[in-house]
Tab-separated table of C-alpha atoms in Angstrom:
chain	number	residue	atom	x	y	z
A	1	MET	CA	-0.015	0.025	0.073
A	2	GLY	CA	1.364	3.363	-0.954
A	3	LEU	CA	1.503	6.712	1.343
A	4	GLU	CA	-1.297	8.193	-0.793
A	5	ALA	CA	-3.563	5.315	0.053
A	6	LYS	CA	-2.566	4.983	3.389
A	7	LEU	CA	-3.469	8.674	4.032
A	8	ASN	CA	-6.504	8.551	2.268
A	9	GLN	CA	-7.818	5.415	4.234
A	10	ASP	CA	-6.686	6.708	7.646
A	11	GLY	CA	-7.067	10.314	7.584
A	12	PHE	CA	-4.298	12.887	8.776
A	13	ILE	CA	-4.163	16.546	10.326
A	14	THR	CA	-1.364	18.831	10.015
A	15	THR	CA	-0.081	20.843	12.976
A	16	THR	CA	3.057	22.179	14.866
A	17	VAL	CA	5.013	20.488	17.444
A	18	ASP	CA	4.365	23.550	19.677
A	19	ALA	CA	0.484	23.161	19.164
A	20	ILE	CA	0.309	19.528	19.760
A	21	VAL	CA	2.435	19.509	22.708
A	22	ALA	CA	0.411	22.677	24.423
A	23	TRP	CA	-2.571	21.162	23.509
A	24	SER	CA	-1.662	17.984	25.365
A	25	MET	CA	0.080	19.667	28.239
A	26	LYS	CA	-2.966	22.019	29.121
A	27	ASN	CA	-5.559	19.041	29.133
A	28	SER	CA	-3.515	17.051	31.680
A	29	VAL	CA	-1.955	19.374	34.158
A	30	TRP	CA	-1.097	17.332	37.290
A	31	PRO	CA	-1.393	19.466	40.516
A	32	MET	CA	1.106	19.007	43.534
A	33	PRO	CA	-1.473	19.776	46.103
A	34	MET	CA	0.627	21.756	48.814
A	35	GLY	CA	-1.981	21.989	51.316
A	36	ILE	CA	-0.842	23.748	54.384
A	37	SER	CA	-3.935	25.292	56.076
A	38	CYS	CA	-7.661	25.896	55.869
A	39	CYS	CA	-7.297	26.291	51.829
A	40	ALA	CA	-6.424	23.050	51.555
A	41	ILE	CA	-9.831	21.820	52.603
A	42	GLU	CA	-11.347	23.777	49.773
A	43	MET	CA	-8.620	22.282	47.497
A	44	MET	CA	-9.815	18.730	48.638
A	45	ALA	CA	-13.575	19.777	47.814
A	46	SER	CA	-12.464	20.579	44.224
A	47	GLY	CA	-11.683	16.788	43.661
A	48	ASP	CA	-15.363	15.807	44.996
A	49	PRO	CA	-17.979	14.995	42.449
A	50	LYS	CA	-20.019	18.434	42.732
A	51	TYR	CA	-16.840	20.249	41.537
A	52	ASP	CA	-14.993	17.617	39.828
A	53	ILE	CA	-11.526	18.393	38.934
A	54	ALA	CA	-11.237	15.291	36.794
A	55	ARG	CA	-13.102	16.951	34.071
A	56	PHE	CA	-9.658	19.093	33.501
A	57	GLY	CA	-7.719	16.189	33.266
A	58	SER	CA	-6.412	17.296	36.688
A	59	GLU	CA	-7.426	14.776	39.274
A	60	VAL	CA	-4.042	13.210	39.645
A	61	MET	CA	-3.096	14.829	42.918
A	62	ARG	CA	-0.180	12.491	44.368
A	63	PHE	CA	1.717	13.771	47.400
A	64	THR	CA	4.992	13.627	45.318
A	65	PRO	CA	6.443	16.389	42.990
A	66	ARG	CA	8.185	13.669	40.582
A	67	GLN	CA	5.487	14.295	37.828
A	68	CYS	CA	3.673	17.451	38.794
A	69	ASP	CA	3.738	20.507	36.725
A	70	LEU	CA	1.276	22.647	38.718
A	71	MET	CA	1.968	23.470	42.402
A	72	ILE	CA	-0.972	24.802	44.142
A	73	VAL	CA	0.075	26.397	47.305
A	74	ALA	CA	-2.746	26.453	49.436
A	75	GLY	CA	-2.582	27.818	53.143
A	76	THR	CA	-0.418	29.842	55.305
A	77	VAL	CA	3.621	29.896	54.484
A	78	THR	CA	5.321	30.526	57.589
A	79	TYR	CA	9.185	31.276	57.182
A	80	LYS	CA	9.988	27.985	58.561
A	81	MET	CA	7.888	26.128	55.928
A	82	SER	CA	8.965	28.417	53.273
A	83	HIS	CA	12.251	26.237	52.868
A	84	VAL	CA	10.056	23.169	52.543
A	85	VAL	CA	7.928	24.727	50.011
A	86	ARG	CA	10.873	25.871	47.640
A	87	LYS	CA	12.495	22.408	48.121
A	88	ILE	CA	9.341	20.580	46.653
A	89	TYR	CA	8.939	23.208	43.954
A	90	ASP	CA	12.404	22.506	42.903
A	91	GLN	CA	11.978	19.046	42.614
A	92	MET	CA	9.175	19.454	40.196
A	93	PRO	CA	10.280	18.913	36.405
A	94	ASP	CA	10.111	21.812	34.026
A	95	PRO	CA	7.932	23.493	32.751
A	96	LYS	CA	5.864	24.075	35.919
A	97	TRP	CA	3.401	26.710	36.914
A	98	VAL	CA	2.437	27.874	40.635
A	99	ILE	CA	-1.114	29.014	41.786
A	100	ALA	CA	-1.065	31.007	45.009
A	101	MET	CA	-4.494	29.699	46.550
A	102	GLY	CA	-5.799	32.098	49.220
A	103	ALA	CA	-5.172	35.434	51.035
A	104	CYS	CA	-2.508	34.113	53.266
A	105	THR	CA	-0.455	32.391	50.625
A	106	SER	CA	-0.899	35.598	48.196
A	107	SER	CA	0.050	38.393	50.765
A	108	GLY	CA	0.117	36.810	54.325
A	109	GLY	CA	-3.468	37.605	54.642
A	110	MET	CA	-4.691	38.362	58.260
A	111	TYR	CA	-1.359	37.219	59.631
A	112	ARG	CA	0.545	40.245	59.716
A	113	SER	CA	3.288	38.892	61.985
A	114	TYR	CA	6.762	38.035	62.228
A	115	ASN	CA	6.430	34.324	61.364
A	116	VAL	CA	4.166	34.359	58.161
A	117	VAL	CA	5.737	35.011	54.790
A	118	GLN	CA	3.939	38.305	53.547
A	119	GLY	CA	3.254	36.474	50.045
A	120	ILE	CA	5.064	33.493	48.496
A	121	ASP	CA	6.211	35.372	45.389
A	122	GLN	CA	9.104	36.440	47.992
A	123	PHE	CA	10.607	33.049	47.154
A	124	LEU	CA	8.469	31.419	44.110
A	125	PRO	CA	7.430	32.676	40.771
A	126	VAL	CA	3.693	32.727	41.047
A	127	ASP	CA	1.473	32.521	37.859
A	128	ILE	CA	-1.977	32.831	39.477
A	129	TYR	CA	-3.077	34.720	42.693
A	130	LEU	CA	-6.432	33.281	43.712
A	131	ALA	CA	-8.324	35.737	45.952
A	132	GLY	CA	-10.669	34.456	49.100
A	133	CYS	CA	-10.222	33.515	52.556
A	134	PRO	CA	-10.428	30.607	51.710
A	135	PRO	CA	-11.419	30.448	48.073
A	136	ARG	CA	-14.394	28.641	47.006
A	137	PRO	CA	-13.578	25.236	44.913
A	138	ASP	CA	-15.141	27.016	41.545
A	139	ASN	CA	-12.720	29.794	42.305
A	140	LEU	CA	-9.766	27.281	42.234
A	141	LEU	CA	-11.188	25.720	39.125
A	142	ASN	CA	-11.214	29.243	37.386
A	143	ALA	CA	-7.642	29.605	38.336
A	144	LEU	CA	-7.097	26.084	36.818
A	145	ILE	CA	-8.782	27.306	33.611
A	146	GLN	CA	-6.526	30.432	33.633
A	147	ILE	CA	-3.461	28.331	33.993
A	148	GLN	CA	-4.796	26.070	30.964
A	149	GLU	CA	-4.609	29.156	28.977
A	150	LYS	CA	-1.315	30.172	29.866
A	151	VAL	CA	-0.122	26.723	29.173
A	152	GLY	CA	-1.646	26.755	25.793
A	153	ARG	CA	0.303	29.458	25.098
A	154	THR	CA	3.774	27.690	25.771
A	155	LYS	CA	6.195	27.062	23.165
A	156	VAL	CA	8.637	24.123	23.545
A	157	ARG	CA	11.608	25.872	22.992
A	158	GLU	CA	11.009	27.760	26.151
A	159	PHE	CA	11.894	24.751	28.314
A	160	THR	CA	14.514	23.234	26.136
A	161	ASN	CA	17.993	23.162	27.546
A	162	LYS	CA	16.904	24.682	30.924
A	163	PRO	CA	19.690	24.478	33.543
A	164	MET	CA	18.980	21.915	36.573
A	165	PRO	CA	18.015	23.660	39.834
A	166	GLU	CA	20.542	23.913	42.679
A	167	LEU	CA	19.085	21.860	45.286
A	168	THR	CA	20.083	22.552	49.023
A	169	VAL	CA	20.591	19.464	51.121
A	170	LEU	CA	19.349	19.732	54.519
A	171	GLN	CA	22.422	19.277	57.156
A	172	ASN	CA	19.906	17.922	60.130
A	173	ASN	CA	16.721	16.637	60.838
B	1	MET	CA	-13.387	22.035	104.363
B	2	THR	CA	-13.520	22.854	100.616
B	3	ILE	CA	-10.808	21.954	98.314
B	4	ASN	CA	-9.347	25.545	98.340
B	5	GLU	CA	-9.113	25.484	102.045
B	6	LEU	CA	-7.341	21.915	101.992
B	7	ILE	CA	-4.789	22.996	99.861
B	8	GLU	CA	-4.040	26.209	101.692
B	9	SER	CA	-3.828	24.434	105.045
B	10	LYS	CA	-1.931	21.486	103.394
B	11	LEU	CA	0.666	23.733	101.904
B	12	LYS	CA	1.033	26.139	104.829
B	13	GLU	CA	1.496	23.012	107.165
B	14	ASN	CA	4.123	21.657	105.209
B	15	PHE	CA	6.032	24.592	104.021
B	16	LYS	CA	6.413	26.810	106.892
B	17	ASP	CA	8.926	29.135	105.579
B	18	VAL	CA	7.683	29.617	102.127
B	19	GLY	CA	5.742	32.753	102.094
B	20	PHE	CA	2.492	31.693	99.859
B	21	THR	CA	0.056	34.103	98.281
B	22	PHE	CA	-3.338	32.569	97.893
B	23	THR	CA	-5.886	34.621	95.591
B	24	THR	CA	-9.360	33.592	94.563
B	25	TYR	CA	-10.951	34.922	91.369
B	26	LEU	CA	-14.140	33.275	89.976
B	27	ASP	CA	-13.549	30.173	92.523
B	28	GLU	CA	-10.254	29.531	90.880
B	29	LEU	CA	-7.463	29.291	93.427
B	30	THR	CA	-3.938	30.927	92.341
B	31	VAL	CA	-0.779	30.217	94.625
B	32	SER	CA	2.097	32.618	94.116
B	33	PHE	CA	5.156	31.838	95.651
B	34	ASN	CA	9.194	31.994	95.590
B	35	LYS	CA	10.537	30.276	92.449
B	36	LYS	CA	13.307	28.552	94.448
B	37	ASN	CA	10.688	26.235	96.183
B	38	ILE	CA	8.917	25.328	92.756
B	39	VAL	CA	10.208	21.617	92.464
B	40	GLU	CA	9.499	20.707	96.047
B	41	VAL	CA	5.862	22.362	96.013
B	42	CYS	CA	5.044	20.599	92.862
B	43	SER	CA	6.281	17.462	93.920
B	44	PHE	CA	4.246	17.688	97.267
B	45	LEU	CA	1.262	18.522	95.285
B	46	LYS	CA	1.680	15.581	93.101
B	47	THR	CA	2.234	13.089	95.692
B	48	ASN	CA	0.264	14.054	98.532
B	49	PRO	CA	-2.565	11.227	98.730
B	50	GLU	CA	-5.260	13.879	99.346
B	51	LEU	CA	-4.436	16.209	96.551
B	52	GLU	CA	-2.720	14.020	93.786
B	53	PHE	CA	-2.169	16.607	91.010
B	54	LEU	CA	-1.280	13.915	88.455
B	55	LEU	CA	-1.489	16.190	85.386
B	56	SER	CA	0.223	19.384	84.303
B	57	GLU	CA	-2.011	20.690	81.817
B	58	ASP	CA	0.230	23.618	80.774
B	59	ILE	CA	3.325	25.824	81.516
B	60	THR	CA	3.587	29.206	80.057
B	61	ALA	CA	4.960	32.707	81.121
B	62	ILE	CA	3.699	36.405	81.417
B	63	ASP	CA	5.940	39.371	80.302
B	64	ASN	CA	5.138	42.188	82.634
B	65	ALA	CA	7.314	44.245	80.668
B	66	THR	CA	8.316	47.190	82.799
B	67	ARG	CA	7.663	45.558	86.227
B	68	LYS	CA	10.565	44.631	88.523
B	69	ASN	CA	10.284	40.948	88.183
B	70	ARG	CA	9.644	41.096	84.483
B	71	PHE	CA	8.390	37.589	83.912
B	72	THR	CA	5.866	35.231	85.830
B	73	VAL	CA	6.135	31.415	84.941
B	74	VAL	CA	2.519	30.010	85.309
B	75	TYR	CA	1.667	26.194	85.896
B	76	HIS	CA	-1.858	24.978	85.156
B	77	ILE	CA	-2.170	21.517	87.139
B	78	PHE	CA	-5.160	19.500	87.502
B	79	SER	CA	-6.009	16.700	90.101
B	80	LEU	CA	-8.140	14.101	88.355
B	81	LYS	CA	-9.001	12.700	92.041
B	82	ASN	CA	-10.745	16.069	93.171
B	83	LYS	CA	-11.527	17.397	89.750
B	84	PHE	CA	-9.716	20.756	90.578
B	85	ARG	CA	-7.680	22.776	88.691
B	86	LEU	CA	-4.920	24.936	90.669
B	87	ARG	CA	-2.466	27.614	89.117
B	88	LEU	CA	0.862	28.234	90.496
B	89	LYS	CA	2.844	31.318	89.796
B	90	CYS	CA	6.394	32.182	90.308
B	91	ASP	CA	8.202	35.535	89.549
B	92	VAL	CA	11.329	35.540	87.354
B	93	ASP	CA	13.260	38.498	86.967
B	94	GLU	CA	15.179	39.342	83.824
B	95	SER	CA	18.569	39.627	85.204
B	96	ASP	CA	18.267	36.128	86.774
B	97	CYS	CA	16.129	34.708	84.107
B	98	ASN	CA	15.802	31.018	84.964
B	99	ILE	CA	13.759	28.669	87.241
B	100	ASP	CA	14.147	25.233	87.932
B	101	THR	CA	12.535	22.611	85.845
B	102	VAL	CA	9.513	20.548	87.216
B	103	SER	CA	10.278	17.767	84.441
B	104	SER	CA	11.325	15.477	87.014
B	105	VAL	CA	7.738	15.948	88.722
B	106	TRP	CA	5.521	15.834	85.406
B	107	LYS	CA	7.352	14.337	82.287
B	108	THR	CA	5.111	16.355	80.068
B	109	ALA	CA	6.722	19.506	81.578
B	110	ASP	CA	9.759	18.541	79.425
B	111	TRP	CA	7.853	19.976	76.289
B	112	GLN	CA	5.918	22.893	77.905
B	113	GLU	CA	8.975	24.217	79.476
B	114	ARG	CA	10.615	24.066	76.036
B	115	GLU	CA	7.722	26.128	74.427
B	116	ALA	CA	8.115	28.535	77.520
B	117	TYR	CA	11.745	28.847	76.525
B	118	ASP	CA	11.313	29.413	72.941
B	119	MET	CA	8.745	32.075	73.303
B	120	TYR	CA	9.979	34.057	76.453
B	121	GLY	CA	13.718	33.008	76.742
B	122	ILE	CA	13.132	31.642	80.201
B	123	LYS	CA	15.776	29.429	81.205
B	124	PHE	CA	14.853	26.038	83.044
B	125	ASN	CA	17.707	24.924	85.075
B	126	ASN	CA	18.502	20.964	85.004
B	127	HIS	CA	16.247	20.487	81.902
B	128	SER	CA	17.631	17.636	79.840
B	129	ASP	CA	17.175	18.794	76.460
B	130	LEU	CA	16.306	22.667	76.391
B	131	ARG	CA	15.582	23.355	72.778
B	132	ARG	CA	13.595	25.576	70.653
B	133	MET	CA	9.950	24.230	69.685
B	134	TYR	CA	8.490	26.415	67.075
B	135	MET	CA	11.307	28.751	65.753
B	136	PRO	CA	14.009	27.566	63.621
B	137	GLU	CA	16.870	26.843	65.976
B	138	ASP	CA	19.513	29.585	64.907
B	139	PHE	CA	16.815	31.931	65.699
B	140	GLU	CA	18.100	34.404	68.355
B	141	TYR	CA	14.915	36.088	69.609
B	142	HIS	CA	11.942	35.426	71.712
B	143	PRO	CA	8.844	36.411	69.932
B	144	LEU	CA	6.536	36.586	72.894
B	145	ARG	CA	8.428	39.199	74.656
B	146	LYS	CA	6.841	42.334	74.833
B	147	ASP	CA	9.942	44.224	73.335
B	148	PHE	CA	9.866	42.156	70.200
B	149	PRO	CA	8.001	43.933	67.449
B	150	LEU	CA	4.893	42.335	65.938
B	151	LEU	CA	6.382	42.005	62.299
B	152	GLY	CA	9.710	40.766	63.498
B	153	ILE	CA	13.180	41.945	62.822
B	154	PRO	CA	13.986	42.007	59.222
B	155	GLY	CA	16.568	39.523	58.129
B	156	SER	CA	16.053	37.500	61.192
B	157	LEU	CA	14.418	34.583	59.579
B	158	SER	CA	15.533	33.239	56.241
B	159	LEU	CA	13.711	32.889	53.023
B	160	PRO	CA	14.938	30.304	50.302
B	161	LYS	CA	16.511	31.852	47.124
B	162	LYS	CA	14.359	32.942	44.384
């Protein structure tokens, strides 16, 4: 069977690598659920049948960063915890995105005090700030849709030949 | 004899040279005394068969800021036998900022004293493992002291590299 006959029989589409990769990535975003306080309860609720995060292809919430490409930081980040959050972020493979879920994560929220980081953008690159205290699950889904739009605009070459992050090794504990 | 009177008489009878101050507010009894007697008073309250304060609920401190004896260490203890809660108070001055540990009396005091040490900087003598509880180990301040600013001291807590 020749090529013409084969294509005639099975059908084909033409596209670019960027388009097909971005399309597949945006419909299979795997979140890293970094739940630290009350926002995490709302994040869990977004996985229940009523809100059903699975219809976005994003239900794969495993508590390991190895295959994740979206970190949802849900909760109050203290200075002591910030090193843990950053370490987990560094362990996620590129390309990756971050949602700062809720008032505490985005700005310290009502905890204007010595121990709470006044916004995780002080140590992480944030893509979406999500308002609310805590935000409703549908608000989180809205942020997820916005992340999908951003992922859809991604070019493959932006993420080729990126250097490995420097991982700090904990000395004790 | 009420339980308040029982505690008062027992303490006065067994520690004749300790100056106790008894105050009652909303039926809650508070006993204040000199910090050097803390261990013997606590072990008496625990072991006396009529009192049996077997549970140390909480150990914390008060920062009175400008007062001469700046800190007050507060012990909340509970008698399961009498269903009675008692508060002990000992003043500690900033220049001599230490008090004997009661972790030999109640084992749980080990952690409760570490918390008071972390937040107020009060040293507990003879404590087996006096380390910080909430703050990072290399942090040099005590956040619940009145002279510590609410927003902290810039640069005293580290953030990861961006």
